[in-house]
Coordinates of C-alpha atoms in Angstrom, one line a residue:
Chain A
M1 CA -6.8 -24.8 19.8
R2 CA -3.4 -25.3 18.3
P3 CA -4.2 -23.9 14.9
S4 CA -5.0 -20.4 16.0
I5 CA -1.6 -19.7 17.9
P6 CA 0.0 -18.6 14.8
L7 CA -3.3 -16.8 13.8
F8 CA -3.1 -15.0 16.9
A9 CA 0.5 -14.2 16.6
A10 CA 0.1 -12.7 13.2
F11 CA -2.7 -10.6 14.6
L12 CA -0.9 -9.5 17.7
F13 CA 2.1 -8.7 15.2
F14 CA 0.3 -6.6 12.8
A15 CA -1.8 -5.0 15.5
I16 CA 1.5 -3.8 17.3
G17 CA 3.3 -3.1 14.1
C18 CA 3.5 0.6 12.4
R19 CA 0.4 1.9 11.2
H20 CA 1.7 3.1 7.8
Y21 CA 1.2 0.6 5.1
H22 CA 3.0 0.1 1.8
Y23 CA 1.0 -3.1 0.9
S24 CA -2.1 -4.7 1.9
P25 CA -3.5 -7.9 0.3
N26 CA -6.8 -8.2 -1.2
F27 CA -8.7 -11.5 -1.0
V28 CA -7.9 -14.4 -3.1
H29 CA -10.7 -14.9 -5.0
T30 CA -12.1 -18.5 -6.2
P31 CA -14.4 -18.3 -8.9
Y32 CA -17.2 -20.9 -8.6
I33 CA -17.4 -21.5 -12.4
E34 CA -17.7 -24.7 -14.0
K35 CA -18.6 -24.2 -17.5
K36 CA -19.0 -21.9 -20.2
G37 CA -20.9 -19.0 -19.6
D38 CA -20.6 -19.3 -15.8
G39 CA -19.9 -15.9 -14.0
V40 CA -19.6 -14.5 -10.8
V41 CA -19.7 -10.8 -9.3
A42 CA -18.9 -10.2 -5.9
A43 CA -18.3 -7.6 -3.3
T44 CA -16.5 -8.1 0.1
F45 CA -15.8 -5.8 2.8
G46 CA -12.8 -6.5 4.8
A47 CA -11.2 -5.3 8.0
N48 CA -7.9 -6.1 9.9
P49 CA -6.6 -4.4 13.2
V50 CA -6.0 -1.2 11.3
T51 CA -7.5 -1.0 7.9
L52 CA -11.2 -1.1 6.5
N53 CA -11.4 -2.3 3.0
G54 CA -13.5 -2.9 0.0
D55 CA -13.2 -5.8 -2.5
F56 CA -15.1 -6.2 -5.9
H57 CA -14.6 -8.9 -8.2
A58 CA -16.0 -10.3 -11.4
S59 CA -15.2 -13.4 -13.4
Y60 CA -16.6 -14.9 -16.4
S61 CA -15.8 -17.9 -18.4
P62 CA -15.9 -17.1 -22.2
I63 CA -15.0 -20.4 -23.3
K64 CA -15.2 -24.0 -22.0
H65 CA -12.4 -24.5 -19.4
G66 CA -11.2 -21.0 -19.7
A67 CA -12.2 -17.9 -17.5
V68 CA -11.0 -14.5 -16.6
M69 CA -11.4 -12.4 -13.5
L70 CA -11.1 -8.7 -12.8
N71 CA -10.5 -7.6 -9.1
Y72 CA -10.6 -3.9 -7.7
F73 CA -9.4 -3.3 -4.2
R74 CA -9.6 -0.2 -1.9
T75 CA -8.1 0.1 1.7
R76 CA -8.2 2.9 4.0
S77 CA -6.8 3.5 7.8
S78 CA -6.8 6.8 9.6
F79 CA -5.7 7.5 13.2
E80 CA -4.7 10.6 14.8
E81 CA -1.1 11.7 16.2
P82 CA -0.1 14.3 18.1
N83 CA 2.1 16.7 16.2
F84 CA 5.7 17.4 17.2
L85 CA 4.9 20.0 19.7
G86 CA 2.9 17.2 21.5
Q87 CA -0.5 18.9 21.4
P88 CA -3.1 19.6 18.7
V89 CA -3.5 16.4 17.1
Y90 CA -3.5 15.8 13.2
Q91 CA -4.9 13.3 11.2
E92 CA -2.9 10.7 9.3
S93 CA -4.0 8.2 7.0
T94 CA -3.1 5.3 4.5
E95 CA -5.1 4.9 1.2
G96 CA -4.9 2.4 -1.4
Y97 CA -6.3 0.8 -4.5
F98 CA -5.4 -2.2 -6.6
L99 CA -6.7 -3.2 -9.9
E100 CA -6.0 -6.6 -11.6
A101 CA -6.6 -8.8 -14.2
A102 CA -6.2 -12.5 -14.3
A103 CA -6.9 -15.5 -16.7
G104 CA -6.6 -19.0 -16.1
G105 CA -8.0 -22.6 -16.9
Y106 CA -10.3 -24.9 -14.7
W107 CA -11.2 -28.3 -14.6
P108 CA -14.4 -29.2 -12.8
F109 CA -14.6 -32.7 -10.8
E110 CA -17.3 -34.2 -9.0
F111 CA -17.8 -31.6 -6.2
G112 CA -16.1 -28.7 -7.6
T113 CA -13.3 -27.4 -9.6
V114 CA -9.6 -27.3 -9.7
A115 CA -8.2 -24.1 -11.4
M116 CA -5.2 -22.2 -12.2
Y117 CA -4.8 -18.3 -12.7
V118 CA -2.4 -16.2 -13.8
G119 CA -2.8 -12.5 -13.4
W120 CA -1.2 -8.9 -13.5
G121 CA -2.3 -5.7 -11.6
Q122 CA -1.3 -2.4 -10.7
G123 CA -2.1 0.0 -7.8
Q124 CA -1.0 2.8 -5.5
M125 CA -0.5 3.2 -1.7
R126 CA -0.6 6.5 -0.7
N127 CA 0.2 7.5 3.2
D128 CA -0.5 10.8 4.9
Y129 CA 1.9 11.5 7.3
G130 CA 0.1 14.6 8.5
I131 CA 0.9 18.4 8.1
A132 CA 0.7 17.7 4.3
R133 CA 3.7 15.1 4.3
I134 CA 2.7 12.3 1.7
S135 CA 4.2 9.2 0.5
D136 CA 2.9 7.8 -2.7
L137 CA 3.9 4.7 -3.9
R138 CA 3.0 2.8 -7.1
L139 CA 2.9 -0.9 -6.7
Q140 CA 2.6 -3.8 -9.6
R141 CA 2.0 -7.3 -8.9
F142 CA 2.2 -10.8 -10.8
F143 CA 0.7 -13.8 -9.5
V144 CA 0.0 -17.5 -10.3
Q145 CA -2.9 -19.0 -8.2
P146 CA -3.9 -22.6 -8.2
T147 CA -7.2 -22.9 -6.8
L148 CA -9.6 -25.7 -5.4
T149 CA -13.3 -24.9 -5.1
Y150 CA -16.0 -27.3 -3.3
K151 CA -19.5 -26.3 -3.7
N152 CA -23.0 -28.1 -3.2
D153 CA -26.6 -26.7 -3.0
W154 CA -25.7 -25.0 0.3
F155 CA -22.2 -24.2 0.6
R156 CA -19.1 -22.7 -1.1
L157 CA -15.8 -23.7 0.0
G158 CA -12.8 -22.0 -2.0
L159 CA -9.2 -22.1 -1.4
G160 CA -6.3 -20.3 -3.3
L161 CA -2.6 -20.2 -3.0
R162 CA -1.5 -17.0 -4.5
L163 CA 2.0 -16.9 -5.5
V164 CA 2.8 -13.2 -5.8
Q165 CA 5.8 -11.0 -7.1
L166 CA 5.2 -7.9 -5.6
S167 CA 7.2 -4.8 -6.7
F168 CA 7.1 -0.7 -6.5
P169 CA 8.4 0.5 -9.9
S170 CA 7.9 4.3 -8.6
G171 CA 7.3 6.7 -5.7
T172 CA 7.2 10.0 -4.5
I173 CA 8.0 10.5 -1.0
D174 CA 8.1 13.7 1.3
Y175 CA 11.4 13.5 3.0
R176 CA 10.0 15.3 6.0
I177 CA 8.2 12.3 7.3
E178 CA 9.5 10.8 10.3
P179 CA 13.0 9.1 10.1
E180 CA 11.8 5.8 10.9
D181 CA 9.3 6.0 7.9
I182 CA 11.9 6.9 5.5
E183 CA 13.9 3.9 6.6
V184 CA 11.0 1.7 5.9
I185 CA 10.6 3.1 2.3
K186 CA 14.2 3.1 1.6
R187 CA 14.5 -0.4 2.9
L188 CA 11.4 -1.5 0.5
E189 CA 12.9 0.4 -2.6
K190 CA 16.3 -1.4 -2.2
D191 CA 14.6 -5.0 -1.4
S192 CA 12.0 -4.8 -4.2
P193 CA 10.7 -6.9 -6.1
F194 CA 9.2 -9.3 -3.1
W195 CA 8.3 -12.9 -3.5
F196 CA 6.0 -14.5 -1.2
P197 CA 2.8 -16.7 -0.9
E198 CA -0.4 -15.4 0.1
L199 CA -3.1 -18.1 1.6
G200 CA -6.7 -17.3 0.9
G201 CA -10.0 -18.9 1.5
N202 CA -13.8 -18.2 1.9
L203 CA -16.9 -20.4 3.0
G204 CA -19.9 -19.3 2.2
L205 CA -23.6 -20.1 2.6
H206 CA -25.8 -20.2 -0.9
F207 CA -29.1 -19.0 -1.3
K208 CA -29.8 -19.3 -4.9
P209 CA -28.3 -17.3 -6.6
V210 CA -26.4 -15.5 -3.7
T211 CA -23.6 -16.5 -1.5
I212 CA -22.7 -15.0 2.0
S213 CA -19.2 -16.0 2.7
A214 CA -16.5 -15.2 5.2
H215 CA -13.2 -14.4 3.4
L216 CA -9.6 -14.9 4.8
V217 CA -6.3 -14.3 3.2
L218 CA -2.9 -14.4 5.1
A219 CA 0.2 -13.3 3.5
A220 CA 3.3 -15.3 4.5
L221 CA 5.6 -12.2 5.0
R222 CA 8.7 -12.2 7.0
P223 CA 8.1 -10.4 9.9
S224 CA 11.8 -10.0 11.2
T225 CA 11.8 -7.1 8.3
D226 CA 9.6 -4.4 8.2
Y227 CA 8.4 -3.0 5.0
G228 CA 5.4 -1.5 6.1
F229 CA 3.3 -4.7 4.7
D230 CA 0.0 -5.4 5.9
G231 CA -0.4 -9.4 6.0
I232 CA -3.8 -10.4 6.9
N233 CA -7.5 -9.1 5.8
I234 CA -10.6 -10.9 7.1
G235 CA -14.0 -10.2 5.5
L236 CA -17.6 -10.7 4.9
G237 CA -18.9 -10.7 1.2
I238 CA -21.9 -11.4 -1.1
S239 CA -21.8 -12.9 -4.5
L240 CA -23.9 -13.4 -7.3
E241 CA -23.7 -16.4 -9.5
L242 CA -25.0 -15.3 -12.9
Q243 CA -25.7 -18.4 -14.4
E244 CA -28.3 -19.3 -11.6
L245 CA -29.6 -15.5 -11.7
F246 CA -30.5 -15.9 -15.3
K247 CA -31.7 -19.3 -15.3
K248 CA -34.0 -18.2 -12.5
R249 CA -35.4 -15.5 -14.7
E250 CA -35.5 -17.8 -17.6
K251 CA -38.2 -19.9 -15.5
Chain B
M1 CA 5.5 -21.2 -35.2
K2 CA 3.5 -22.4 -32.4
K3 CA 6.2 -24.0 -30.6
H4 CA 7.9 -20.8 -30.2
V5 CA 4.9 -19.3 -28.4
P6 CA 5.9 -20.6 -24.8
I7 CA 9.6 -19.5 -25.3
I8 CA 8.3 -16.1 -26.5
S9 CA 6.1 -15.6 -23.8
L10 CA 8.7 -16.7 -21.3
F11 CA 10.7 -14.0 -22.6
A12 CA 8.1 -11.5 -22.2
L13 CA 7.5 -12.6 -18.7
F14 CA 11.4 -12.3 -18.0
L15 CA 11.3 -8.7 -19.4
L16 CA 8.3 -7.6 -17.4
L17 CA 9.6 -9.2 -14.4
G18 CA 13.2 -7.5 -15.0
A19 CA 11.5 -4.1 -15.1
C20 CA 10.6 -4.2 -11.4
K21 CA 13.3 -2.5 -9.9
S22 CA 12.3 0.5 -7.6
D23 CA 13.1 4.2 -8.4
F24 CA 12.0 6.5 -5.9
N25 CA 11.7 10.2 -5.9
Y26 CA 12.3 11.9 -2.5
F27 CA 11.5 15.3 -2.1
Y28 CA 11.7 17.6 0.6
Y29 CA 10.4 21.0 -0.7
S30 CA 7.5 21.6 -3.3
K31 CA 8.2 22.2 -6.9
E32 CA 6.9 25.8 -6.2
E33 CA 9.4 26.3 -3.4
T34 CA 12.0 24.7 -5.1
E35 CA 11.8 27.1 -8.0
L36 CA 12.0 30.2 -5.7
L37 CA 14.5 28.9 -3.3
S38 CA 17.1 28.1 -6.4
Q39 CA 16.6 31.3 -7.8
Y40 CA 18.5 32.7 -4.5
L41 CA 19.9 29.8 -2.6
N42 CA 22.1 26.8 -3.5
L43 CA 20.6 24.4 -1.0
P44 CA 20.7 20.5 -1.2
E45 CA 17.4 19.2 -2.7
I46 CA 17.4 17.1 0.6
P47 CA 18.7 19.2 3.6
D48 CA 21.2 17.6 5.7
D49 CA 20.0 15.8 8.7
Y50 CA 21.3 18.0 11.6
T51 CA 20.7 15.4 14.3
V52 CA 24.3 15.2 16.3
T53 CA 25.3 11.9 17.9
F54 CA 28.2 12.2 20.0
P55 CA 30.8 9.5 19.9
A56 CA 30.6 7.0 23.0
H57 CA 33.4 8.5 24.9
L58 CA 31.6 11.6 25.3
S59 CA 27.8 10.3 25.7
N60 CA 29.5 7.6 28.4
V61 CA 30.0 10.6 30.5
G62 CA 26.7 12.1 30.3
L63 CA 27.0 14.7 27.5
F64 CA 24.3 14.3 25.1
P65 CA 23.6 17.0 22.4
R66 CA 19.9 18.0 21.9
A67 CA 17.6 17.2 19.3
V68 CA 17.8 20.0 16.7
E69 CA 14.9 21.0 14.4
R70 CA 15.8 20.3 11.0
D71 CA 13.9 22.9 9.3
K72 CA 14.9 25.5 12.0
A73 CA 18.5 24.5 11.8
V74 CA 18.3 24.9 7.8
L75 CA 16.7 28.3 8.1
G76 CA 19.3 28.9 10.5
R77 CA 22.0 28.3 8.2
V78 CA 20.6 30.6 5.6
I79 CA 20.9 33.2 8.1
F80 CA 24.3 32.7 9.2
Y81 CA 25.2 33.1 5.8
D82 CA 23.1 35.9 4.6
K83 CA 25.3 39.2 4.2
K84 CA 21.9 41.3 3.7
L85 CA 21.3 41.0 7.5
S86 CA 23.8 43.8 8.2
K87 CA 24.0 47.3 8.0
D88 CA 26.0 47.8 5.0
G89 CA 25.0 44.4 3.7
T90 CA 28.8 42.9 3.5
V91 CA 28.9 41.0 6.5
S92 CA 27.4 37.7 7.7
C93 CA 28.1 35.4 10.7
A94 CA 30.3 33.6 8.4
S95 CA 32.3 36.7 7.6
C96 CA 34.0 35.8 10.8
H97 CA 33.3 32.2 11.4
K98 CA 34.8 30.7 8.3
Q99 CA 33.9 26.9 7.7
A100 CA 37.4 26.3 6.4
L101 CA 39.1 27.6 9.5
A102 CA 36.8 25.5 12.0
F103 CA 34.4 28.4 12.1
S104 CA 36.8 30.9 13.2
D105 CA 38.8 33.8 11.7
N106 CA 42.5 34.3 10.7
K107 CA 42.6 37.6 11.7
V108 CA 43.5 38.9 15.1
F109 CA 40.4 41.0 15.2
S110 CA 37.8 40.7 12.6
E111 CA 36.3 43.1 10.5
G112 CA 32.6 44.2 10.9
V113 CA 30.3 46.3 8.8
Y114 CA 32.2 49.4 7.4
D115 CA 35.6 47.6 8.1
R116 CA 35.0 48.2 11.9
S117 CA 37.1 45.9 13.9
T118 CA 35.9 43.6 16.8
T119 CA 37.7 44.0 20.1
R120 CA 38.3 40.5 20.6
N121 CA 39.5 37.6 18.3
S122 CA 36.7 35.4 16.7
F123 CA 35.7 32.7 18.5
A124 CA 36.1 29.1 16.7
L125 CA 32.8 27.7 16.8
G126 CA 34.5 24.4 15.5
S127 CA 36.7 24.2 18.8
V128 CA 33.7 22.9 20.6
A129 CA 32.5 19.4 20.8
N130 CA 28.9 20.6 20.2
F131 CA 27.1 23.6 21.8
S132 CA 24.1 22.1 22.7
A133 CA 25.5 19.3 24.7
Y134 CA 27.0 21.7 27.7
Y135 CA 26.1 25.4 26.4
G136 CA 23.2 27.7 26.9
T137 CA 21.3 28.0 30.4
D138 CA 18.1 27.3 28.6
L139 CA 19.3 23.9 27.3
N140 CA 21.7 22.8 30.5
G141 CA 20.5 24.7 33.5
F142 CA 22.4 26.7 35.7
N143 CA 25.9 25.2 35.1
A144 CA 25.8 25.4 31.5
I145 CA 28.6 27.2 29.7
R146 CA 27.9 30.6 28.5
F147 CA 28.7 32.1 25.3
F148 CA 31.4 34.9 24.3
W149 CA 35.0 35.1 25.8
D150 CA 33.4 36.8 28.8
N151 CA 30.6 34.6 29.1
R152 CA 28.2 37.3 28.8
A153 CA 25.4 35.3 27.0
E154 CA 23.5 33.1 28.6
T155 CA 21.6 31.3 25.6
A156 CA 22.5 30.9 21.9
A157 CA 19.8 33.4 21.0
D158 CA 21.2 35.8 23.4
Q159 CA 24.4 35.3 21.6
S160 CA 23.0 36.0 18.2
R161 CA 21.2 39.0 19.1
G162 CA 24.5 40.2 20.6
S163 CA 26.2 39.6 17.3
M164 CA 23.6 40.8 15.1
T165 CA 23.3 44.2 17.1
N166 CA 26.9 44.5 17.9
A167 CA 28.1 47.9 16.4
Q168 CA 31.2 46.4 15.4
E169 CA 30.0 43.2 14.0
M170 CA 26.4 43.5 12.0
D171 CA 24.9 46.7 13.5
M172 CA 21.2 45.9 13.0
S173 CA 18.3 46.3 15.5
M174 CA 16.5 43.4 15.8
Q175 CA 13.4 44.9 14.0
E176 CA 15.7 45.8 11.1
I177 CA 16.8 42.1 11.0
A178 CA 13.3 40.9 11.1
A179 CA 12.0 43.5 8.4
M180 CA 15.2 42.5 6.1
V181 CA 14.1 38.9 6.6
E182 CA 10.6 39.5 5.8
S183 CA 11.6 41.5 2.7
Q184 CA 13.5 38.7 1.3
P185 CA 11.5 36.4 -0.8
Y186 CA 13.5 33.3 -0.1
Y187 CA 12.6 33.4 3.4
A188 CA 8.8 32.6 3.1
P189 CA 9.2 29.0 2.3
L190 CA 11.9 28.4 4.7
F191 CA 9.9 29.8 7.6
N192 CA 6.5 27.8 6.3
K193 CA 8.8 24.9 6.9
A194 CA 10.2 25.7 10.3
F195 CA 7.4 27.3 11.8
G196 CA 4.3 26.4 9.7
S197 CA 3.9 30.2 8.9
P198 CA 6.0 32.7 6.7
V199 CA 5.4 35.4 9.4
V200 CA 8.8 36.6 10.6
T201 CA 9.2 37.7 14.3
E202 CA 12.6 38.7 15.9
D203 CA 12.2 35.5 18.0
L204 CA 11.8 33.1 15.5
V205 CA 14.7 34.4 13.7
L206 CA 16.6 33.7 16.9
E207 CA 15.1 30.6 17.4
A208 CA 16.3 29.4 13.9
I209 CA 19.8 30.5 14.2
S210 CA 20.1 28.7 17.9
N211 CA 18.9 25.7 16.1
F212 CA 22.0 26.1 13.6
V213 CA 24.7 27.1 16.3
N214 CA 23.2 24.4 18.6
A215 CA 23.7 21.9 15.8
M216 CA 27.5 22.9 15.5
G217 CA 30.4 21.0 16.6
S218 CA 33.4 18.8 16.0
F219 CA 33.8 15.5 17.5
Q220 CA 35.2 13.1 14.9
S221 CA 38.8 13.4 15.3
E222 CA 41.6 10.7 15.6
F223 CA 41.4 11.4 19.4
D224 CA 37.8 10.7 19.5
A225 CA 38.1 7.3 17.8
E226 CA 41.1 6.3 20.0
A227 CA 39.1 7.5 23.1
N228 CA 36.2 5.6 22.2
Q229 CA 38.6 2.4 22.6
S230 CA 40.4 3.3 25.5
D231 CA 39.6 3.3 29.5
P232 CA 39.2 6.7 30.9
T233 CA 39.9 7.8 34.5
P234 CA 37.0 10.1 35.9
D235 CA 38.6 13.0 37.4
G236 CA 35.5 14.2 39.6
N237 CA 34.3 16.7 37.3
F238 CA 31.1 16.3 35.5
G239 CA 31.4 15.4 31.9
N240 CA 35.0 15.0 32.1
T241 CA 37.5 12.3 32.1
V242 CA 41.2 11.9 31.4
Y243 CA 42.8 9.1 29.2
H244 CA 46.1 8.2 31.0
S245 CA 47.1 5.1 29.2
N246 CA 48.7 5.5 25.7
F247 CA 46.6 5.4 22.8
S248 CA 47.3 2.6 20.2
G249 CA 46.7 4.7 17.4
F250 CA 49.1 7.5 18.3
T251 CA 52.7 8.0 17.6
S252 CA 54.9 8.0 20.8
A253 CA 55.6 11.6 20.2
E254 CA 51.9 12.0 20.3
N255 CA 51.5 10.0 23.5
R256 CA 54.0 11.9 25.1
G257 CA 52.2 15.4 24.0
K258 CA 48.9 13.8 25.6
Y259 CA 50.6 12.8 28.8
L260 CA 52.1 16.3 29.2
Y261 CA 48.3 17.8 28.3
N262 CA 47.0 15.6 30.8
A263 CA 49.4 16.8 33.3
N264 CA 49.3 20.4 32.6
C265 CA 46.4 21.5 30.6
S266 CA 43.4 19.2 31.1
S267 CA 42.3 20.4 34.5
C268 CA 40.9 23.5 32.7
H269 CA 40.6 22.4 29.0
S270 CA 39.2 18.9 29.8
G271 CA 41.0 15.5 29.4
N272 CA 38.3 14.4 26.9
M273 CA 38.1 17.7 24.5
G274 CA 34.4 17.9 25.7
R275 CA 32.9 20.4 28.3
P276 CA 35.5 22.5 29.6
V277 CA 36.5 21.6 33.3
L278 CA 36.3 25.2 34.3
Q279 CA 34.0 28.0 33.1
L280 CA 36.6 30.7 33.3
A281 CA 40.1 30.9 34.3
N282 CA 42.7 33.2 34.3
N283 CA 45.8 31.9 32.7
G284 CA 48.0 34.3 33.4
L285 CA 48.0 36.6 30.0
E286 CA 48.7 40.0 31.8
S287 CA 49.3 40.8 35.6
N288 CA 47.4 44.0 35.0
P289 CA 44.8 43.3 32.3
I290 CA 43.1 45.9 30.4
D291 CA 40.4 43.6 28.9
L292 CA 38.8 42.4 32.2
G293 CA 37.1 39.6 30.9
V294 CA 34.6 37.9 32.7
G295 CA 35.1 40.5 35.6
G296 CA 34.2 43.2 33.3
I297 CA 30.6 42.1 33.3
T298 CA 30.2 40.4 36.6
G299 CA 32.3 43.0 38.5
V300 CA 33.6 40.3 40.5
N301 CA 37.2 41.1 41.7
S302 CA 38.4 37.4 41.3
E303 CA 37.3 37.1 37.8
K304 CA 38.9 40.5 36.4
G305 CA 41.3 39.4 33.9
A306 CA 39.6 35.6 33.5
F307 CA 38.0 34.3 30.4
K308 CA 36.2 31.4 29.3
V309 CA 38.0 28.5 29.0
P310 CA 37.8 27.2 25.2
T311 CA 37.8 23.6 24.3
L312 CA 40.8 22.9 21.8
R313 CA 39.4 20.9 19.1
N314 CA 40.7 21.7 15.7
I315 CA 43.0 24.0 17.3
A316 CA 45.5 23.8 14.7
L317 CA 43.3 25.7 12.2
T318 CA 42.3 28.4 14.3
A319 CA 45.0 30.8 14.9
P320 CA 45.6 33.5 15.9
Y321 CA 45.0 32.6 19.5
M322 CA 43.5 33.7 22.6
H323 CA 40.9 36.4 23.4
D324 CA 43.0 39.3 21.9
G325 CA 44.6 36.9 19.1
R326 CA 47.9 37.9 20.9
F327 CA 49.6 34.4 19.8
A328 CA 50.0 33.9 15.9
N329 CA 50.7 30.4 16.2
L330 CA 50.7 27.2 18.4
E331 CA 54.6 27.5 19.5
E332 CA 53.8 30.8 20.6
V333 CA 51.3 29.7 22.8
L334 CA 53.2 26.9 24.1
E335 CA 56.0 29.1 24.6
F336 CA 53.7 31.5 26.9
Y337 CA 52.7 28.4 29.2
N338 CA 56.3 27.4 29.4
S339 CA 57.9 30.7 30.6
G340 CA 55.5 33.5 29.8
I341 CA 53.0 33.1 32.6
Q342 CA 52.5 36.5 34.4
N343 CA 51.8 36.8 38.1
H344 CA 48.4 37.6 39.0
P345 CA 46.7 37.5 42.5
Y346 CA 43.8 35.2 41.2
L347 CA 45.9 33.2 38.8
H348 CA 44.8 29.5 38.1
V349 CA 47.8 28.0 36.5
P350 CA 51.2 27.2 38.1
N351 CA 53.6 29.8 37.0
R352 CA 55.6 27.5 34.6
I353 CA 53.9 24.5 33.3
Q354 CA 55.6 22.1 30.9
V355 CA 54.5 21.5 27.4
C356 CA 54.8 19.7 24.3
H357 CA 53.6 20.5 20.9
T358 CA 53.1 17.3 19.3
F359 CA 49.8 16.3 20.9
L360 CA 47.9 19.9 19.8

């Protein structure tokens, strides 16, 4: 029972936290690559208490012990809020995307691989606070990610620790949004860049060449200061291991 | 060469990481709005926040400024300074309520359109702690302080309508005001922001200017700083307290003045410079008043010759004094309270009160 308490607490925190977000973590990908020529494409659909998101991943090993990956992430949430007169409701939303590339080395061992990736990406988080009031922040992320994967004929298990440096190089903000929201953004502007680890894992059932897997990522944010960061994402995904697909065809 | 690679890449990483300070751009008006507005007005890029937060010594006694809608106050401010809204295009609210003089005028009577003269001394808007906290029956109910020297306007909107349509002040009809506002291009974006539509009506003009007037006030004096740190004595009147003990930041002469003020003046003008204790009073300027003041409006005998009790914030800036500007300086005011009080059947003050200048 014990381990679920922090998770539950995290859930609660993010469920009651503000509903506009300036960051939302994509899944930590752990490519199941063991040799030159291996490749994976994957799509994952995620949700947390407030956002829905889609995550697309591709990885490939062009050389022995070397791999590259490309990740694309989209997140969205929307809700209705009464306007300042108390009545007609207007729509508010958060919408964001993220595109990143990484390269790294992997070393296979008996049941899987250890790997280390280094990546860089860029994205945008756009919040609509209703009645045409927008905040639009550009974000940039560096990461270093040690990764551990295990695989057998039926299972896939991957763990990755993504060490992140997140920054917000620019942004345009409508000053008419609520003062509390301005405060969050000003705080974020002042304190950027942010350094924090994100722990991600996935557990999959493998049906050659397809894997159906559950994903979880937790960002170790300091909940005491509100930057409008979303710290958790849970998803269900499907991935295709290209070497198996082509091997099958060759047969 | 090869051994430099790690150093160079580390250096490159350093450069990249260094480039991650944020530089955000906050805007309030759209590009088109800014372009249009800047042709006519000199508005700050991000408008001032008109939220008023009272010092603790005033909120502790139940006085709270009301929420002000920023866009309406911004629009109201533009109206306040707009001379086009007068018959001959030479007078705005600010002509008689000058910011540098705590929003009063340094003339006995102010000049309205066509050099016409007002019949009373301009009221110092900066003498009030904050209008929304205790003025206006719309915001503060029946016991609210009314507007004008004779308390004839119930709300800020009534007051503005009065000034705009008064023949001695701006001499416009409300229809003319609305039409003039409608015809000036810079009002469209401001109305859009304030009311979600560029359509101008008389009521919306009044609502905007009311928001601005209601945001006005003065509450950051040395007195407030001292009062915040001192223990008050409630005197039984809503919103009023008296500070009997000496203020540590005051000179002994100032504390002596405060003592005399508490003894002789605070029962009308309030001991905390907040809501006046009495809404109206006869302080004995005339035994046979020609300007009947409040009584001239209500017809009530005991109110003939009685006037609104003003608060005395920024009082050094707001000469001349009294509803008719009869006293050119504070010495004359104090001389009057000392030895000039005229007998009158409904007098609210003792015939002779002892005063000392140093506090005011």
